[in-house]
Amino acid sequence: MAEHFLTLDSLGREGVREILDLSHRFKREPGRHRDALAGGRVGMIFDKPSTRTRVSLEDAAWALGMLPIVLRPDELQLGHGETVADTARVLSRYLSALTIRTFAQARVEELAANSSIPIINALTDEHHPCQALADAMTLEEALGDLRGRRVAFVGDGNNVAHSLIQAAGYLGFTLLIATPEGYRPDPAIVAAGRTHGEANGGGIELVTDPADAVRGADAVYTDVWASMGKEAEREERRRIFAGYTVDEAMMASAGPRAIFLHCLPAHRGDEVTDAVMDGTQSRVWDQAENRVYTEQALLYALISGDHRGERLG
Ligand code: CP
Ligand code: NVA
């Protein structure tokens, strides 16, 4: 049975810890693991645009000696002209792993159910687990052990927030999520994150006023107000999310040592100001870079089964 990465729950607490340890190691050892998965092939399907995920996955594959193959959706017949299950069965005969960015989480699950190679979720409407690994790595670089830390998320409680909730549960930090009414995260994901956090001090708090989330936080995180697929709601959301812009005053309320994170792409002037994006507290470029090491760790662990890197030279 292949090991898939559909959400952070696929890894669980120990698995998340192992992938992060491996990620820090890959960052410390650039260029040393070009033979680790030599001859492997990783396919990538993007039903939505991508800059970071696409390039970082290609970088990560290359760093392990693998061939990355981008499969354009308009060149496939996934779900039309061929069943998702049949495409999964066929690609399993060619590839070592398959990554997919798409709309419904159900599609990723269907691929996984019919695939004998690891399926990696490269973002759905519900989750962005690859992002959460890079977020956690960047937080650890800045703050060390995350247990007991407070991270504020200001914005839309959808995919990125959901994956951060799972990270908080497994890594033991408190995530304070400020959203307008109607944009709160999925209650089932919040409840599960709280349960996982009980073991190690992690917590999830939902508030409406961003000031209640950011006060004294160790990190402030935001994401676009209109996610991919929701572009038609952009103007309406601009009105609804007014007051949720992370600006210098909000960062000042968090404190001078707090860091700023954003999964990117940023809509400067909406969810974040130029001054915060380009300011001294911003770690967004490190965060984007860390996508490479976390995806390298993920590809290596899922394909080889060696989660602790014991077989790495
Ligand atoms: N953060 C992120 O996933 O960026 P892309 O949409 O550019 O891949
Ligand atoms: N929430 C955003 C994340 C982009 C990486 C989106 O889904 O568009």
XYZ file of C-alpha atoms and ligand atoms in Angstrom:
329
model
C 0.000 0.000 0.000
C 1.387 3.355 -0.983
C 1.555 6.075 1.659
C -0.363 9.168 0.582
C -0.263 12.796 1.771
C -3.801 14.121 1.498
C -3.827 16.271 4.655
C -1.472 16.515 7.640
C -3.620 13.783 9.213
C -2.046 11.388 6.683
C 1.220 11.766 8.621
C -0.041 12.149 12.172
C 1.986 13.687 14.983
C 5.073 11.493 14.709
C 5.027 11.653 10.926
C 4.860 15.460 10.877
C 7.805 15.596 13.293
C 9.851 13.196 11.145
C 9.164 15.147 7.932
C 10.133 18.430 9.600
C 13.356 16.957 10.963
C 14.184 15.652 7.511
C 13.327 19.056 5.987
C 15.750 20.893 8.289
C 18.388 18.306 7.381
C 17.868 18.723 3.625
C 18.276 22.481 4.052
C 21.540 21.957 5.967
C 22.859 19.513 3.353
C 22.297 21.123 -0.066
C 23.440 19.083 -3.042
C 24.200 15.977 -0.957
C 21.253 13.791 -1.869
C 21.146 13.803 -5.643
C 21.225 9.981 -5.684
C 18.576 9.463 -3.009
C 15.761 8.665 -5.466
C 17.779 8.465 -8.684
C 15.660 7.205 -11.556
C 12.369 8.118 -9.870
C 9.617 10.057 -11.657
C 7.157 12.460 -10.103
C 4.069 13.565 -12.031
C 2.360 16.891 -11.323
C -1.161 17.897 -12.252
C -2.273 21.505 -11.729
C -5.963 22.256 -12.227
C -5.288 25.720 -10.743
C -2.332 28.079 -11.314
C 0.846 27.745 -9.278
C 4.236 29.428 -9.030
C 5.705 28.181 -5.749
C 4.269 24.685 -5.579
C 5.138 23.812 -9.142
C 8.694 25.142 -9.086
C 9.506 23.944 -5.566
C 8.257 20.435 -6.387
C 10.400 20.374 -9.526
C 13.385 21.640 -7.499
C 12.761 19.032 -4.819
C 12.463 16.201 -7.335
C 15.665 17.281 -9.041
C 17.530 17.524 -5.727
C 16.719 13.824 -5.171
C 17.686 12.729 -8.686
C 14.109 12.372 -9.924
C 12.516 13.366 -13.198
C 9.626 15.814 -12.675
C 6.867 15.486 -15.298
C 4.236 18.226 -15.469
C 0.958 16.814 -16.815
C -1.168 19.630 -18.199
C -4.845 19.055 -17.404
C -5.819 19.995 -20.960
C -3.608 17.151 -22.205
C -5.149 14.592 -19.846
C -8.715 13.318 -19.748
C -8.921 13.108 -15.968
C -12.538 12.640 -14.945
C -13.815 13.215 -18.482
C -12.946 10.807 -21.246
C -11.349 8.502 -18.665
C -12.336 7.770 -15.084
C -10.161 9.201 -12.326
C -9.582 5.654 -11.116
C -8.299 4.447 -14.506
C -5.936 7.410 -14.871
C -4.630 6.658 -11.362
C -4.036 3.002 -12.224
C -2.165 3.858 -15.410
C -0.012 6.623 -13.907
C 0.898 4.214 -11.088
C 2.668 2.071 -13.722
C 4.825 4.986 -14.947
C 5.533 7.190 -11.958
C 6.998 6.965 -8.444
C 4.595 9.596 -7.043
C 1.885 11.930 -8.291
C 1.103 15.418 -7.002
C -2.171 17.155 -7.766
C -3.605 20.640 -7.204
C -7.321 20.696 -7.798
C -10.675 21.903 -6.459
C -12.368 19.119 -4.495
C -10.536 17.123 -1.848
C -12.707 14.195 -2.985
C -10.791 14.050 -6.270
C -7.462 13.678 -4.458
C -8.994 10.972 -2.282
C -10.315 9.142 -5.344
C -6.880 9.201 -6.953
C -5.339 7.865 -3.750
C -7.903 5.089 -3.445
C -6.949 3.794 -6.885
C -3.233 4.441 -6.918
C -0.340 2.203 -5.949
C 2.062 5.176 -5.770
C 1.985 8.042 -3.227
C -0.515 10.801 -4.047
C 0.457 14.232 -2.723
C -2.101 17.006 -2.259
C -0.633 20.171 -3.785
C -3.704 22.232 -2.663
C -7.440 21.714 -2.775
C -10.290 23.992 -1.764
C -10.171 22.308 1.659
C -6.470 21.761 2.437
C -2.937 22.916 1.594
C -0.805 20.479 3.567
C 2.472 21.038 1.660
C 2.190 24.707 2.607
C 1.650 23.913 6.284
C 4.874 21.881 6.389
C 6.848 24.867 5.056
C 5.011 27.172 7.463
C 5.916 24.964 10.411
C 9.534 24.756 9.267
C 9.752 28.562 8.987
C 8.140 28.998 12.401
C 10.644 26.544 13.919
C 13.569 28.384 12.330
C 12.406 31.630 13.936
C 10.977 30.398 17.231
C 12.455 26.946 17.953
C 10.128 24.467 19.651
C 6.595 25.589 18.826
C 4.935 24.161 21.930
C 3.281 26.979 23.830
C 3.740 29.528 21.024
C 0.852 31.632 19.758
C 0.276 32.072 16.038
C -2.429 34.430 14.743
C -4.141 33.723 11.434
C -6.080 36.703 10.053
C -8.304 36.176 7.013
C -10.320 33.479 5.285
C -10.692 30.243 7.244
C -10.314 27.924 4.265
C -7.580 25.654 2.891
C -4.439 27.281 4.321
C -6.099 27.865 7.703
C -7.347 24.258 7.789
C -3.869 22.841 7.260
C -2.450 25.234 9.882
C -5.084 23.985 12.343
C -3.813 20.448 11.813
C -0.205 21.642 12.241
C -1.104 23.384 15.510
C -2.701 20.211 16.831
C 0.302 18.064 16.033
C 3.047 20.551 16.961
C 1.468 21.959 20.109
C 1.073 25.658 19.334
C -2.029 27.763 19.801
C -3.572 29.055 16.583
C -5.825 32.090 17.006
C -7.954 32.485 13.895
C -9.671 35.813 13.190
C -12.257 35.705 10.401
C -15.461 37.548 9.570
C -18.626 35.636 10.468
C -19.375 33.158 7.697
C -15.680 32.609 6.880
C -14.740 30.485 9.875
C -12.906 27.211 9.348
C -14.749 23.896 9.082
C -15.953 22.984 12.613
C -14.969 19.325 12.121
C -11.375 20.293 11.300
C -11.305 22.678 14.293
C -12.627 19.952 16.612
C -10.064 17.416 15.389
C -7.240 19.957 15.714
C -8.301 20.658 19.303
C -8.350 16.959 20.106
C -4.874 16.420 18.655
C -3.600 19.473 20.528
C -4.805 18.172 23.887
C -1.840 15.806 24.099
C 0.800 18.529 23.765
C -0.724 21.865 24.704
C -1.865 22.924 21.224
C -5.086 24.891 20.900
C -7.409 26.500 18.377
C -9.240 29.747 19.183
C -11.749 31.368 16.856
C -12.361 35.113 17.099
C -13.900 37.811 14.921
C -11.777 40.820 15.819
C -8.214 40.511 14.458
C -6.963 42.484 17.484
C -7.984 39.562 19.726
C -5.858 37.185 17.657
C -2.689 39.203 17.115
C -2.206 40.714 20.592
C 1.065 39.291 21.888
C 1.301 36.656 19.126
C 4.658 35.135 18.169
C 3.670 35.110 14.503
C 0.988 36.696 12.332
C -0.148 34.843 9.207
C -2.490 35.878 6.438
C -3.681 34.609 3.061
C -5.605 36.090 0.146
C -9.243 37.018 0.770
C -10.435 35.530 -2.542
C -8.833 32.142 -3.136
C -8.377 30.559 -6.541
C -11.848 29.709 -7.803
C -13.426 32.586 -5.825
C -12.154 35.440 -7.991
C -15.703 36.513 -8.896
C -16.279 37.317 -5.204
C -13.218 39.530 -4.946
C -15.025 42.880 -4.646
C -17.653 41.502 -2.261
C -14.922 39.971 -0.126
C -13.005 43.266 -0.113
C -15.989 44.790 1.672
C -16.469 41.842 4.040
C -12.782 41.601 4.971
C -12.269 45.353 5.445
C -10.457 45.676 8.784
C -8.581 42.389 8.293
C -5.551 43.918 6.546
C -2.326 43.038 8.340
C -0.639 46.424 8.641
C 2.091 47.942 10.794
C -0.329 48.721 13.623
C -1.398 45.080 13.759
C 2.224 43.905 13.757
C 2.997 46.420 16.526
C 0.235 44.899 18.615
C 1.845 41.474 18.157
C 5.171 42.890 19.302
C 8.585 43.643 17.810
C 9.767 40.011 17.902
C 6.734 38.601 16.109
C 7.273 37.343 12.585
C 4.970 37.791 9.613
C 4.074 34.882 7.314
C 2.037 34.622 4.117
C 1.715 31.548 1.900
C 1.782 33.845 -1.173
C 0.736 34.966 -3.704
C 0.002 38.191 -1.809
C -2.544 40.731 -2.894
C -0.662 43.718 -1.574
C -2.993 46.410 -0.292
C -5.755 43.896 0.476
C -4.792 41.367 3.154
C -1.329 42.865 3.775
C 0.395 46.195 3.290
C 3.679 46.710 1.454
C 5.250 47.894 4.701
C 4.556 44.546 6.408
C 5.418 42.357 3.400
C 8.746 44.169 2.956
C 9.366 44.929 6.629
C 11.928 43.487 9.010
C 9.421 41.092 10.618
C 8.528 39.425 7.326
C 9.761 35.853 6.740
C 7.750 35.266 3.583
C 10.715 34.620 1.287
C 12.216 32.067 3.697
C 8.773 30.499 3.903
C 8.584 30.209 0.101
C 12.122 28.772 -0.038
C 11.262 26.207 2.617
C 8.682 24.703 0.280
C 11.634 23.036 -1.481
C 13.064 21.274 1.589
C 9.724 20.176 2.979
C 8.671 18.750 -0.377
C 12.070 17.064 -0.736
C 11.474 15.446 2.660
C 7.950 14.441 1.730
C 8.895 12.925 -1.613
C 11.831 11.096 -0.076
C 9.891 9.718 2.905
C 6.783 8.687 0.992
C 8.607 7.060 -1.907
C 11.409 5.360 0.060
C 9.518 4.703 3.312
C 12.638 5.947 5.163
C 10.947 8.686 7.225
C 13.946 9.209 9.486
C 16.515 9.498 6.718
C 18.439 6.503 8.052
C 19.303 5.303 4.558
C 20.464 8.711 3.335
C 24.188 8.986 2.727
N 1.753 29.143 -1.720
C 1.498 28.494 -2.867
O 1.038 27.340 -2.880
O 1.813 29.208 -3.985
P 1.457 28.798 -5.484
O -0.030 28.962 -5.629
O 2.234 29.765 -6.326
O 1.878 27.379 -5.721
N -6.064 30.187 -0.170
C -5.254 30.383 -1.350
C -3.900 29.758 -1.168
C -2.961 29.930 -2.321
C -1.647 29.246 -2.105
C -5.965 29.785 -2.548
O -6.546 28.708 -2.424
O -5.949 30.423 -3.612
